PDB file of C-alpha atoms in Angstrom:
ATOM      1  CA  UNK A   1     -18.368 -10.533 -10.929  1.00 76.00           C
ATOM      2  CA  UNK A   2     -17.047 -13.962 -10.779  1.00 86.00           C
ATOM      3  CA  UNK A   3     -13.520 -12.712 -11.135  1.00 87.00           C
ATOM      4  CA  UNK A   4     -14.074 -10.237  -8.401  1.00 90.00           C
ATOM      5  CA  UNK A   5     -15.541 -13.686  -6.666  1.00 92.00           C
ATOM      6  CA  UNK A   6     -12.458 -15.938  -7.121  1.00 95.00           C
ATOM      7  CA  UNK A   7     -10.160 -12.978  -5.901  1.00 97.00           C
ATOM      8  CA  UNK A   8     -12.296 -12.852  -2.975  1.00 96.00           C
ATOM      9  CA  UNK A   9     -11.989 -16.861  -2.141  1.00 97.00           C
ATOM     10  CA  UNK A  10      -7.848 -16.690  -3.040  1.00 97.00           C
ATOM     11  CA  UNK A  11      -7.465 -14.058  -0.851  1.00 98.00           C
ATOM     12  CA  UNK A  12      -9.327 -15.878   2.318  1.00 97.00           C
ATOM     13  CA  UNK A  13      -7.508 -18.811   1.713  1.00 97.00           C
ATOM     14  CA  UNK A  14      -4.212 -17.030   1.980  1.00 97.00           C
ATOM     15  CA  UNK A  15      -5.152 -16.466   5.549  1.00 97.00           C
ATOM     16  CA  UNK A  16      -5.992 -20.092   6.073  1.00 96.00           C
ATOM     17  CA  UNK A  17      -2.490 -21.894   5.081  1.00 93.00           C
ATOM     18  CA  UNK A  18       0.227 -22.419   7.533  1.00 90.00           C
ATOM     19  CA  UNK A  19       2.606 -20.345   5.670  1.00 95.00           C
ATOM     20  CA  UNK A  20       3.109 -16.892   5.531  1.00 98.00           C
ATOM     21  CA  UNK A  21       2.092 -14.698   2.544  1.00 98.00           C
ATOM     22  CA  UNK A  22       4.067 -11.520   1.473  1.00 98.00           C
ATOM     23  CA  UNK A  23       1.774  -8.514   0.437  1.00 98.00           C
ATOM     24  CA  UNK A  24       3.294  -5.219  -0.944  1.00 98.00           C
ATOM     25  CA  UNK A  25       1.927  -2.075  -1.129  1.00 98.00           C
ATOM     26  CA  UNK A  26       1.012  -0.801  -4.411  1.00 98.00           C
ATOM     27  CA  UNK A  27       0.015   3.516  -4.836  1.00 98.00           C
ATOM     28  CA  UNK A  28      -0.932   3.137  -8.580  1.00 98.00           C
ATOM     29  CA  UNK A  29      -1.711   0.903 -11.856  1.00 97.00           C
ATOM     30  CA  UNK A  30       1.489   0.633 -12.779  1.00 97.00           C
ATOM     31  CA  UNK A  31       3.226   0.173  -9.412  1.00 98.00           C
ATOM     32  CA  UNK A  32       0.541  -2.808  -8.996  1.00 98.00           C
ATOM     33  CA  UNK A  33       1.664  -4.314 -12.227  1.00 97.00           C
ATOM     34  CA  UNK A  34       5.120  -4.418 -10.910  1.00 97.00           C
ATOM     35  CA  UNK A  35       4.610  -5.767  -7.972  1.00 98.00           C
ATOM     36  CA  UNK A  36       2.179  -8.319  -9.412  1.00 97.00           C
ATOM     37  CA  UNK A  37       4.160  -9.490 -12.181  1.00 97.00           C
ATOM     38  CA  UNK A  38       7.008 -10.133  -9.463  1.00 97.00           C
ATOM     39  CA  UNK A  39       4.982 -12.991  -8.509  1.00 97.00           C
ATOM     40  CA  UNK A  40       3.033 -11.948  -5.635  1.00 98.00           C
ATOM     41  CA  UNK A  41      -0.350 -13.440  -4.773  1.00 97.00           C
ATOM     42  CA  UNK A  42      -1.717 -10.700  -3.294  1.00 98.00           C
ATOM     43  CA  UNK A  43      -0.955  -6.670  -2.595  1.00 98.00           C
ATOM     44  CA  UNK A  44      -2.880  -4.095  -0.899  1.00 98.00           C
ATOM     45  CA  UNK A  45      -3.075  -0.150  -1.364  1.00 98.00           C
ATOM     46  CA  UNK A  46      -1.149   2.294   0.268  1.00 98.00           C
ATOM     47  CA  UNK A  47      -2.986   5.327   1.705  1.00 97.00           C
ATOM     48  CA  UNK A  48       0.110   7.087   2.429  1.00 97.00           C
ATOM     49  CA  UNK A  49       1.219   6.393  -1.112  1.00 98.00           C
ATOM     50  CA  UNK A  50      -1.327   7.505  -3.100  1.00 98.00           C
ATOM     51  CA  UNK A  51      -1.379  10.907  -0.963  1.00 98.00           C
ATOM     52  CA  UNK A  52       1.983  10.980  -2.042  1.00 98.00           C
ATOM     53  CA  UNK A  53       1.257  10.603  -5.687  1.00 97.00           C
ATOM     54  CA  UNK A  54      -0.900  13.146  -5.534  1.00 97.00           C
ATOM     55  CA  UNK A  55       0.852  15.691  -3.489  1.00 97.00           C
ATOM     56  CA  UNK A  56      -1.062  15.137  -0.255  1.00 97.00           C
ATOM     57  CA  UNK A  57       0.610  14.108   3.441  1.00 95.00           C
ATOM     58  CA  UNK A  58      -0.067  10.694   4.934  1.00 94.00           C
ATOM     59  CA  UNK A  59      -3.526  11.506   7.188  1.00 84.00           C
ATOM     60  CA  UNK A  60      -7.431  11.065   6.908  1.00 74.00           C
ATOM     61  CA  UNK A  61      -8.501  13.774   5.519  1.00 83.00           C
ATOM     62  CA  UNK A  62      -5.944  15.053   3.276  1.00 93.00           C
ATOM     63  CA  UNK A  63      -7.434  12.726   0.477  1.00 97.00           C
ATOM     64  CA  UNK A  64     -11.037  11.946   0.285  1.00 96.00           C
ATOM     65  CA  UNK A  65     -12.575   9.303   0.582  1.00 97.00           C
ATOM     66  CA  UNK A  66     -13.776   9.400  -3.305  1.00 98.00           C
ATOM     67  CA  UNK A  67      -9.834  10.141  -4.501  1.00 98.00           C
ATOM     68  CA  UNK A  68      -8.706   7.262  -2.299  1.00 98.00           C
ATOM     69  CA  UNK A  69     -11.567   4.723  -3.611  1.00 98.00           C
ATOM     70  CA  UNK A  70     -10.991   5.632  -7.425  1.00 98.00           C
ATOM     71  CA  UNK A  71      -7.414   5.179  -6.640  1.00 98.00           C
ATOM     72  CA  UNK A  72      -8.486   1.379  -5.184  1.00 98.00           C
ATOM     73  CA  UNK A  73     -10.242   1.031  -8.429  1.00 98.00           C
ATOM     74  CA  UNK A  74      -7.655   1.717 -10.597  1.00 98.00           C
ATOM     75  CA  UNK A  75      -5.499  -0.367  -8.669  1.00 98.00           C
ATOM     76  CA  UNK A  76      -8.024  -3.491  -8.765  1.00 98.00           C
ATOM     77  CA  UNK A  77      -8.378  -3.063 -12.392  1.00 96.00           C
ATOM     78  CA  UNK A  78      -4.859  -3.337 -13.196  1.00 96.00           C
ATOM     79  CA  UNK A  79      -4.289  -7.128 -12.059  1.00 97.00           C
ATOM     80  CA  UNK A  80      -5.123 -10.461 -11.888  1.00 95.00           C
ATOM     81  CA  UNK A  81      -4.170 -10.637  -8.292  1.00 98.00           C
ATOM     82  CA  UNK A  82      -6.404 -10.120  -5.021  1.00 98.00           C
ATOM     83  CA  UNK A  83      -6.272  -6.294  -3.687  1.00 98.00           C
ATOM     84  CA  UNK A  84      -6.885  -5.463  -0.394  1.00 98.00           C
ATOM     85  CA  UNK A  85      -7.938  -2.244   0.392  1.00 98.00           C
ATOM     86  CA  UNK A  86      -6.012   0.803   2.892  1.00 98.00           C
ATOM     87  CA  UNK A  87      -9.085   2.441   3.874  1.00 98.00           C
ATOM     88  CA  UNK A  88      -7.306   4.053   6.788  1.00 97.00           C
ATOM     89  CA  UNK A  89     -10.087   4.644   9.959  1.00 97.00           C
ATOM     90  CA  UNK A  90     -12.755   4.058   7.713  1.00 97.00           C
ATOM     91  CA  UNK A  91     -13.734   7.944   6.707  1.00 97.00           C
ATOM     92  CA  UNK A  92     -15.887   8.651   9.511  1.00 96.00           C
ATOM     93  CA  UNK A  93     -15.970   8.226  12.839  1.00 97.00           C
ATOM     94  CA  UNK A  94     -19.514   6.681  13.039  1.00 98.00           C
ATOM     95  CA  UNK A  95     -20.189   2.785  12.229  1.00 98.00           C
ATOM     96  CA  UNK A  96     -22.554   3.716   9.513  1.00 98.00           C
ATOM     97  CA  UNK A  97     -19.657   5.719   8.001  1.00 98.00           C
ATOM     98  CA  UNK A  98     -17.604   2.708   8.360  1.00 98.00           C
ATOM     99  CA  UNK A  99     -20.264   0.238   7.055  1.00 98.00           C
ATOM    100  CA  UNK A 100     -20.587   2.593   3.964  1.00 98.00           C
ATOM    101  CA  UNK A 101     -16.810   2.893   3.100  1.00 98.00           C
ATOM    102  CA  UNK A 102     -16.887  -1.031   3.068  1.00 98.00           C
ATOM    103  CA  UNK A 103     -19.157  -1.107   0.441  1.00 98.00           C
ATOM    104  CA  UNK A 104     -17.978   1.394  -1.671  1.00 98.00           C
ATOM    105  CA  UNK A 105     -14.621  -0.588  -1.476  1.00 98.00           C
ATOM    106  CA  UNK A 106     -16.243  -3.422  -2.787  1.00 98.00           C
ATOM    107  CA  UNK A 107     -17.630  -1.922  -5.208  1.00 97.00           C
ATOM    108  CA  UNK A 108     -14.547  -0.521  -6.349  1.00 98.00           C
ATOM    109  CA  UNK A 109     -12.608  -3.655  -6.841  1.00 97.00           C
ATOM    110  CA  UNK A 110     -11.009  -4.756  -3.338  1.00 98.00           C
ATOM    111  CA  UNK A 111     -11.900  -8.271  -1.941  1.00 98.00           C
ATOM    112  CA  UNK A 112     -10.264  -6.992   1.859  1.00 98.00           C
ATOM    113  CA  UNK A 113      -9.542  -4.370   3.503  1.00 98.00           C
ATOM    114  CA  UNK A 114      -8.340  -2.521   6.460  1.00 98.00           C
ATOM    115  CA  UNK A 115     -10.109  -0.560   9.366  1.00 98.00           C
ATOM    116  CA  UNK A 116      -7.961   1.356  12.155  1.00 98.00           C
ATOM    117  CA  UNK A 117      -8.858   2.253  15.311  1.00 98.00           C
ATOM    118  CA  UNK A 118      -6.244   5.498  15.071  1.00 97.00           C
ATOM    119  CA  UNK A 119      -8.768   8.847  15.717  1.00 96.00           C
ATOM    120  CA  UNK A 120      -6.378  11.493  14.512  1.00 90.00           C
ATOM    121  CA  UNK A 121      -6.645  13.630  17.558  1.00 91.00           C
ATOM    122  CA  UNK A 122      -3.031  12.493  19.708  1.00 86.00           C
ATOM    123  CA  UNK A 123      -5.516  13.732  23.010  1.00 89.00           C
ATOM    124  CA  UNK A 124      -7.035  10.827  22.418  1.00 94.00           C
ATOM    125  CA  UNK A 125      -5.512   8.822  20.025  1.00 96.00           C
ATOM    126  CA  UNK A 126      -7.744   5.727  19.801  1.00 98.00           C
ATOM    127  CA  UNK A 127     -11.184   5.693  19.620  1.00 98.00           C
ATOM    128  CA  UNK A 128     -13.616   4.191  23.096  1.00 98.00           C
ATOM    129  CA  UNK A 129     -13.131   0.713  22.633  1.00 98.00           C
ATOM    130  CA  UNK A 130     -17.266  -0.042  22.776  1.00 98.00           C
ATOM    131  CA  UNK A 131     -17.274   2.179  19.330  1.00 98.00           C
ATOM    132  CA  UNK A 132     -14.096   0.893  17.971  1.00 98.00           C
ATOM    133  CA  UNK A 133     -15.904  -2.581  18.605  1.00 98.00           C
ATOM    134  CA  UNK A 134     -18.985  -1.237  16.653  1.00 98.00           C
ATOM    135  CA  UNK A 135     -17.495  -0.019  13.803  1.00 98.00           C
ATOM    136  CA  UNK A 136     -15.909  -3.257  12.923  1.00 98.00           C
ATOM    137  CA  UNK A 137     -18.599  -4.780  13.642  1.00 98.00           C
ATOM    138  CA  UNK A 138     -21.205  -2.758  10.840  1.00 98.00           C
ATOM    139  CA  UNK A 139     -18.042  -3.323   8.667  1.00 98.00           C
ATOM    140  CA  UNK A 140     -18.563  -7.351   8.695  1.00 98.00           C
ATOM    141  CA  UNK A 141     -22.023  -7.097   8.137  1.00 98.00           C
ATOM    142  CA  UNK A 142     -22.007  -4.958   5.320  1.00 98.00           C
ATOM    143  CA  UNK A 143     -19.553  -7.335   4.099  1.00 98.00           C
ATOM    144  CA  UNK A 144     -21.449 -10.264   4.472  1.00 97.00           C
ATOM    145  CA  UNK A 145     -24.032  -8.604   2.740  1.00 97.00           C
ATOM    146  CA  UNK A 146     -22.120  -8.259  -0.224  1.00 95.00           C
ATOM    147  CA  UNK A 147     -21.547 -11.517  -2.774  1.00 87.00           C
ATOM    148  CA  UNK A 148     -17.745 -11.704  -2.069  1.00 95.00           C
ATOM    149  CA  UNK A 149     -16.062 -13.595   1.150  1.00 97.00           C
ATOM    150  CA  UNK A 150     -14.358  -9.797   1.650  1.00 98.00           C
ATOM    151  CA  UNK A 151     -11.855 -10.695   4.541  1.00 98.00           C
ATOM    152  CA  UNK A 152     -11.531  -7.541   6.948  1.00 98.00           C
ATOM    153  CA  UNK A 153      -8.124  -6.222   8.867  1.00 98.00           C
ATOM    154  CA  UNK A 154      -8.778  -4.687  12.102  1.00 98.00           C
ATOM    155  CA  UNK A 155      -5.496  -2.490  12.609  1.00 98.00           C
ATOM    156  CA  UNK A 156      -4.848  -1.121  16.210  1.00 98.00           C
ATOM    157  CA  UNK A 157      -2.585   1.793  16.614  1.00 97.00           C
ATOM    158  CA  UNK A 158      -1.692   0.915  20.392  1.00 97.00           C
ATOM    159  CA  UNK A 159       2.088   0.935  19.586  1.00 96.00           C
ATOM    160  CA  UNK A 160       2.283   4.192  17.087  1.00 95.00           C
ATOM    161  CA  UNK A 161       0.315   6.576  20.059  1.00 94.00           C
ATOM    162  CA  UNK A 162       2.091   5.786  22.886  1.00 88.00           C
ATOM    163  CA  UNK A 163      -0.955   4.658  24.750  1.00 92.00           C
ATOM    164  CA  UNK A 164      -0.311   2.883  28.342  1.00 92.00           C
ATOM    165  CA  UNK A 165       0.662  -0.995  28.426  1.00 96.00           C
ATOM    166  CA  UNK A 166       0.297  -1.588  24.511  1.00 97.00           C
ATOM    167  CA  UNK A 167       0.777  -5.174  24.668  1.00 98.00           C
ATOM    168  CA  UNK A 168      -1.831  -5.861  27.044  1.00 98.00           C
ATOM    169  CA  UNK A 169      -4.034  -3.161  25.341  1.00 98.00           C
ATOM    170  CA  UNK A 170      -3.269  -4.043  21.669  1.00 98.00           C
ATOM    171  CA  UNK A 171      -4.055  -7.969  22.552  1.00 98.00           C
ATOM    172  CA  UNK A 172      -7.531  -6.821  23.995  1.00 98.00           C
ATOM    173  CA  UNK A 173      -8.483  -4.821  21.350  1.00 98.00           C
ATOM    174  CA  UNK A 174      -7.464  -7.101  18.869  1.00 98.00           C
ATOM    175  CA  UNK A 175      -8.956 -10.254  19.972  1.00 98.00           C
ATOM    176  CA  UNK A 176     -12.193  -7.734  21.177  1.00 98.00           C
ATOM    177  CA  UNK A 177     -12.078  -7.056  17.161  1.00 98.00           C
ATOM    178  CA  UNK A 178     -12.195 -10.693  16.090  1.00 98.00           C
ATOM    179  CA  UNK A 179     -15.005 -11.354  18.288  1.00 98.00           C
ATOM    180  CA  UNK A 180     -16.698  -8.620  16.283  1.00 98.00           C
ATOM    181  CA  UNK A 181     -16.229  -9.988  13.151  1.00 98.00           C
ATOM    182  CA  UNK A 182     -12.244  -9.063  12.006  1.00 98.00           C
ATOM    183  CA  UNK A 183     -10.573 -11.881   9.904  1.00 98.00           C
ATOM    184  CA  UNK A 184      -7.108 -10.506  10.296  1.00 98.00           C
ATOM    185  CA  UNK A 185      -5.797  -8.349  12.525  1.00 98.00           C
ATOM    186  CA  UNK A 186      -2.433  -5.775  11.947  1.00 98.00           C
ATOM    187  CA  UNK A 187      -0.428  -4.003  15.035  1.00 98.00           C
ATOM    188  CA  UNK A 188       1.863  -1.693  13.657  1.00 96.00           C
ATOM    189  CA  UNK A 189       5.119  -1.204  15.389  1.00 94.00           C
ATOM    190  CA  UNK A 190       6.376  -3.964  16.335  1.00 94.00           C
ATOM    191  CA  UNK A 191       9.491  -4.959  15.324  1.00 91.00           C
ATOM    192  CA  UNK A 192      11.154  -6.902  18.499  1.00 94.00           C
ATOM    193  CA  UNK A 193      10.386 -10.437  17.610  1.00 96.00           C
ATOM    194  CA  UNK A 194       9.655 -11.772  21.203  1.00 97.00           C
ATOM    195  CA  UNK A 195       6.800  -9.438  20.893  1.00 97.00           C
ATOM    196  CA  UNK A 196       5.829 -10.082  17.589  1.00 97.00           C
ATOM    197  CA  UNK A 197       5.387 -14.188  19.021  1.00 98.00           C
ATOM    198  CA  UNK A 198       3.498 -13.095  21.684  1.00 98.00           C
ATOM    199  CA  UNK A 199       0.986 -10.974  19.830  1.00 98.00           C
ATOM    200  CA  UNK A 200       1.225 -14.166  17.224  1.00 98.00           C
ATOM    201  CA  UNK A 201       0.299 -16.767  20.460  1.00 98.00           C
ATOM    202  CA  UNK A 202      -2.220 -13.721  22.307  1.00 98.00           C
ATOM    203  CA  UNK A 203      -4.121 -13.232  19.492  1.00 97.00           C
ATOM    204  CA  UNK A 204      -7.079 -15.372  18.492  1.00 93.00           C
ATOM    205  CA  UNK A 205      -6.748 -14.714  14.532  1.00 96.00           C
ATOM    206  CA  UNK A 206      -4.249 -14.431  11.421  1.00 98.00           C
ATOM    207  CA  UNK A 207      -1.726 -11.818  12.200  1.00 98.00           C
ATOM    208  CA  UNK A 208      -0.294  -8.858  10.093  1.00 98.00           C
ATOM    209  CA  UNK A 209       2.833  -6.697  10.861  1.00 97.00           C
ATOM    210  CA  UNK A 210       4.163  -4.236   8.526  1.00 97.00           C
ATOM    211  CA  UNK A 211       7.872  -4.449   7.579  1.00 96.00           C
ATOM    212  CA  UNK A 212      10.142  -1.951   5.242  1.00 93.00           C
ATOM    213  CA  UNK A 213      10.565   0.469   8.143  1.00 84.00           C
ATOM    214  CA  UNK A 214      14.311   1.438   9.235  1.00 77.00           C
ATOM    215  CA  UNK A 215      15.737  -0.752  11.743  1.00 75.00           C
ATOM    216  CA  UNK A 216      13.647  -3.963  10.871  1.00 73.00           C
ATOM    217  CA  UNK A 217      16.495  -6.329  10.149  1.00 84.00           C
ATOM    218  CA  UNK A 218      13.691  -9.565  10.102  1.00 94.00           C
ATOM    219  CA  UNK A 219      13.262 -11.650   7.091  1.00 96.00           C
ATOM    220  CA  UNK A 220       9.949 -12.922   6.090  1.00 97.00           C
ATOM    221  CA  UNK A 221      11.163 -16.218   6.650  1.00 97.00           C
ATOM    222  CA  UNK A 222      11.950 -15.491  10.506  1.00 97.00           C
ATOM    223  CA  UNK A 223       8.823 -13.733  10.569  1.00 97.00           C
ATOM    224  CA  UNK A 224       6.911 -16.965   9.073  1.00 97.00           C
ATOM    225  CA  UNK A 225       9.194 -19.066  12.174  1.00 98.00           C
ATOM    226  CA  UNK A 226       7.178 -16.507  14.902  1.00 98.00           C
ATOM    227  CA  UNK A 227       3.551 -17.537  13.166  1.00 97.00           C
ATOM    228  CA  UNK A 228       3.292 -14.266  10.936  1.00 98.00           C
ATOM    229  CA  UNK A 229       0.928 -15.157   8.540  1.00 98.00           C
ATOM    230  CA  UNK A 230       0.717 -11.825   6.255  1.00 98.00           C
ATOM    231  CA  UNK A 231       3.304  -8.951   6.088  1.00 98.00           C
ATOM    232  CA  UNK A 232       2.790  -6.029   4.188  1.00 98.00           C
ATOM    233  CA  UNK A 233       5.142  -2.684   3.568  1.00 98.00           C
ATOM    234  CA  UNK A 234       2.818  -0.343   4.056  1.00 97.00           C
ATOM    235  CA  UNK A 235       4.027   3.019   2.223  1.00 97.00           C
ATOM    236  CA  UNK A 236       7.893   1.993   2.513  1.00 97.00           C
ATOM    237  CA  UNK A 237       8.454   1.236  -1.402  1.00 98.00           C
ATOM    238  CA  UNK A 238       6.347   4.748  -2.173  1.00 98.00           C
ATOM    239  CA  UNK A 239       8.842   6.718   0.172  1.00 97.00           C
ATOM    240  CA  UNK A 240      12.033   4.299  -1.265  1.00 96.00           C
ATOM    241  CA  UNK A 241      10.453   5.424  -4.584  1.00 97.00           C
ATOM    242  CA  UNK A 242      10.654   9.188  -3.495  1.00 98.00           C
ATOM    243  CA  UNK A 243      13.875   8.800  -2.122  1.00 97.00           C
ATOM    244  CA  UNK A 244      15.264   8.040  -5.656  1.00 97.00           C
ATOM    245  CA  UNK A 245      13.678  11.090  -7.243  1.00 98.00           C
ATOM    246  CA  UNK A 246      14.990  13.425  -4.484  1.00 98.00           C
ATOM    247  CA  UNK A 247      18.264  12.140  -4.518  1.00 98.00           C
ATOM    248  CA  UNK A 248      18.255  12.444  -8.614  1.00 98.00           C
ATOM    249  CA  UNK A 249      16.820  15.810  -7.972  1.00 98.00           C
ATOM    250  CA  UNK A 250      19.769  16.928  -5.763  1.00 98.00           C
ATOM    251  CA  UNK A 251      22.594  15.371  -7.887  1.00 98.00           C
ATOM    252  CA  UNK A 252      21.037  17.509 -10.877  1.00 98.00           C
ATOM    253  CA  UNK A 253      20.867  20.865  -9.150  1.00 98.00           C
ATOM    254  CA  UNK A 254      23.882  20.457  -7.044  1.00 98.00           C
ATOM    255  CA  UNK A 255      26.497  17.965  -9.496  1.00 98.00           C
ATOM    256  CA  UNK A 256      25.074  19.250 -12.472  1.00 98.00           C
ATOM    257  CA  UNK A 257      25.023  15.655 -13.791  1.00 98.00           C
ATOM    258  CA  UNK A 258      22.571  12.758 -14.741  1.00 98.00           C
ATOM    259  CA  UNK A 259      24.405   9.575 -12.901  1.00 98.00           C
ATOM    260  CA  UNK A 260      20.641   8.831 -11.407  1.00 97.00           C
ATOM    261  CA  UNK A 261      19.875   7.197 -14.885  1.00 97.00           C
ATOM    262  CA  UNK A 262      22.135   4.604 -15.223  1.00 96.00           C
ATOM    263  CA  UNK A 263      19.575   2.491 -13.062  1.00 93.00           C
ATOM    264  CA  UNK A 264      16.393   3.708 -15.144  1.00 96.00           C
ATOM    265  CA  UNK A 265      14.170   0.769 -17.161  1.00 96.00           C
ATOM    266  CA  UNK A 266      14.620   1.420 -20.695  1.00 97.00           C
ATOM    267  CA  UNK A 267      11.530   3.209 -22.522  1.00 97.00           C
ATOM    268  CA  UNK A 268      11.422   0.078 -24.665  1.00 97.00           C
ATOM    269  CA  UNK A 269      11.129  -2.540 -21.989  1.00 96.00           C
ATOM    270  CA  UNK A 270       8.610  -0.372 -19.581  1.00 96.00           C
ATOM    271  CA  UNK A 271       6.787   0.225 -22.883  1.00 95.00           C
ATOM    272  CA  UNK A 272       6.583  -3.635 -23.470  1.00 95.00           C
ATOM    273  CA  UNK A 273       5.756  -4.485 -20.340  1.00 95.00           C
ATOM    274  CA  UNK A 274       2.900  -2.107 -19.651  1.00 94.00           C
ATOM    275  CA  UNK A 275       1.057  -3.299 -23.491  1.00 92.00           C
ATOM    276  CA  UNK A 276       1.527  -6.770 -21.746  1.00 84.00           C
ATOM    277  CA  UNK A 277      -1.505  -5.687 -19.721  1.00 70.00           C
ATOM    278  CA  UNK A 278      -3.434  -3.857 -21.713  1.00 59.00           C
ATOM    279  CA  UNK A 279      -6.025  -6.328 -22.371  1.00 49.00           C
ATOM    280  CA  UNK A 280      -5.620  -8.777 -19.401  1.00 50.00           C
TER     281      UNK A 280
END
């Protein structure tokens, strides 16, 4: 418990220096240990990754809320490092589902975690705004219930549905979430940096955006210049991962030879690595 505590307090206080942290997106134990031996102070879970890993699509739904949660605890028990938790819309529409999923995810291991307003159905994309402001709010007070600082993400989807005006709408729904109890908040889809300065100077609370897409030439340092202060990669390194293996695939079937492996970690040193952590 007091290491899940101390996770909890490193984490919030990421959000509350000047700088800009860098948090990847991990889909199992052993991508976490990779990424956290690398160095960085914090990563998160990626929903669409782990549906990947276990031959699912990237949507609510396709994994369940129990496979997604034992895949956050396997992930928390890994490292040494906060984990922040994808729990995608929160597994339920309701803000008792919400409130529950929160709980269970602290359970499981993460100190944070995310909550979208995205509803799945493209006829109506987000959810009402008065029950997209509930459900974050039942999520910080189950928090606060819990004997962790867990430091929430409201994500808003106004920029991945098309929905009318999403610069004035994802600035009112985001600051609407703080008021309701968000610590951080994460708009999706934004690459132009004038916009990502004036979601930065709009919004009343640490900002997220997600980087590792195609066409998102910024560096974290020009990010850190527009008043970023967390960037994740969402599933980019899973699909960069599954990139690899198709293109290995190909060059079998189609070449006939193995050139993939000249890039491959030897058995030894993976081996070595991984009994590093055994007992940490």
């Amino acid at each position: 418990m007091q290491m899940h505590l101390n996770k909890a307090k490193t984490f919030r206080d990421l959000h509350a220096q000047s700088k800009v942290f860098l948090m990847p997106n991990a889909w199992d134990g052993g991508s976490a240990r990779m990424l956290a031996a690398a160095g960085f102070s914090a990563i998160a879970t990626t929903s669409a990754g782990i549906a990947y890993s276990l031959g699912l699509p990237d949507y609510e739904g396709a994994v369940t809320r129990t496979d997604m949660l034992n895949r956050v605890r396997e992930i928390a028990e890994a490292v040494n490092v906060p984990v922040s938790a994808d729990l995608e819309a929160g597994y339920g529409a309701e803000p008792e589902q919400v409130a529950e999923t929160i709980e269970l995810a602290i359970i499981s291991g993460a100190i944070g975690g995310n909550i979208e307003d995205f509803t799945g159905d493209l006829s109506m994309p987000l959810f009402d705004l008065p029950l997209a402001i509930e459900r974050i709010r039942m999520a910080r007070k189950v928090a606060d219930e819990s004997d962790i600082p867990f430091t929430l993400t409201a994500r808003t989807d106004c920029y991945l549905t098309g929905v009318k005006n999403p610069f004035s709408e994802a600035v009112h729904r985001a600051n609407s979430y703080r008021e309701a109890g968000a610590d951080c908040l994460f708009v999706p889809g934004v690459s132009d940096p004038k916009v990502i300065a004036e979601l930065v100077k709009e919004i009343d609370a640490p900002l997220n955006v997600v980087m590792g897409l195609k066409g998102q030439p910024l560096t974290v340092s020009q990010l850190e210049d527009l008043g970023v202060r967390r960037i994740s990669i969402g599933g980019s390194l899973a699909r960069a991962t599954y990139g690899l293996m198709r293109r290995a695939a190909q060059e079998m079937v189609v070449d006939g030879t193995f050139n993939y492996s000249n890039n491959q970690v030897p058995d030894a040193e993976l081996s070595a690595f991984f009994a590093g952590h055994r007992n940490t």
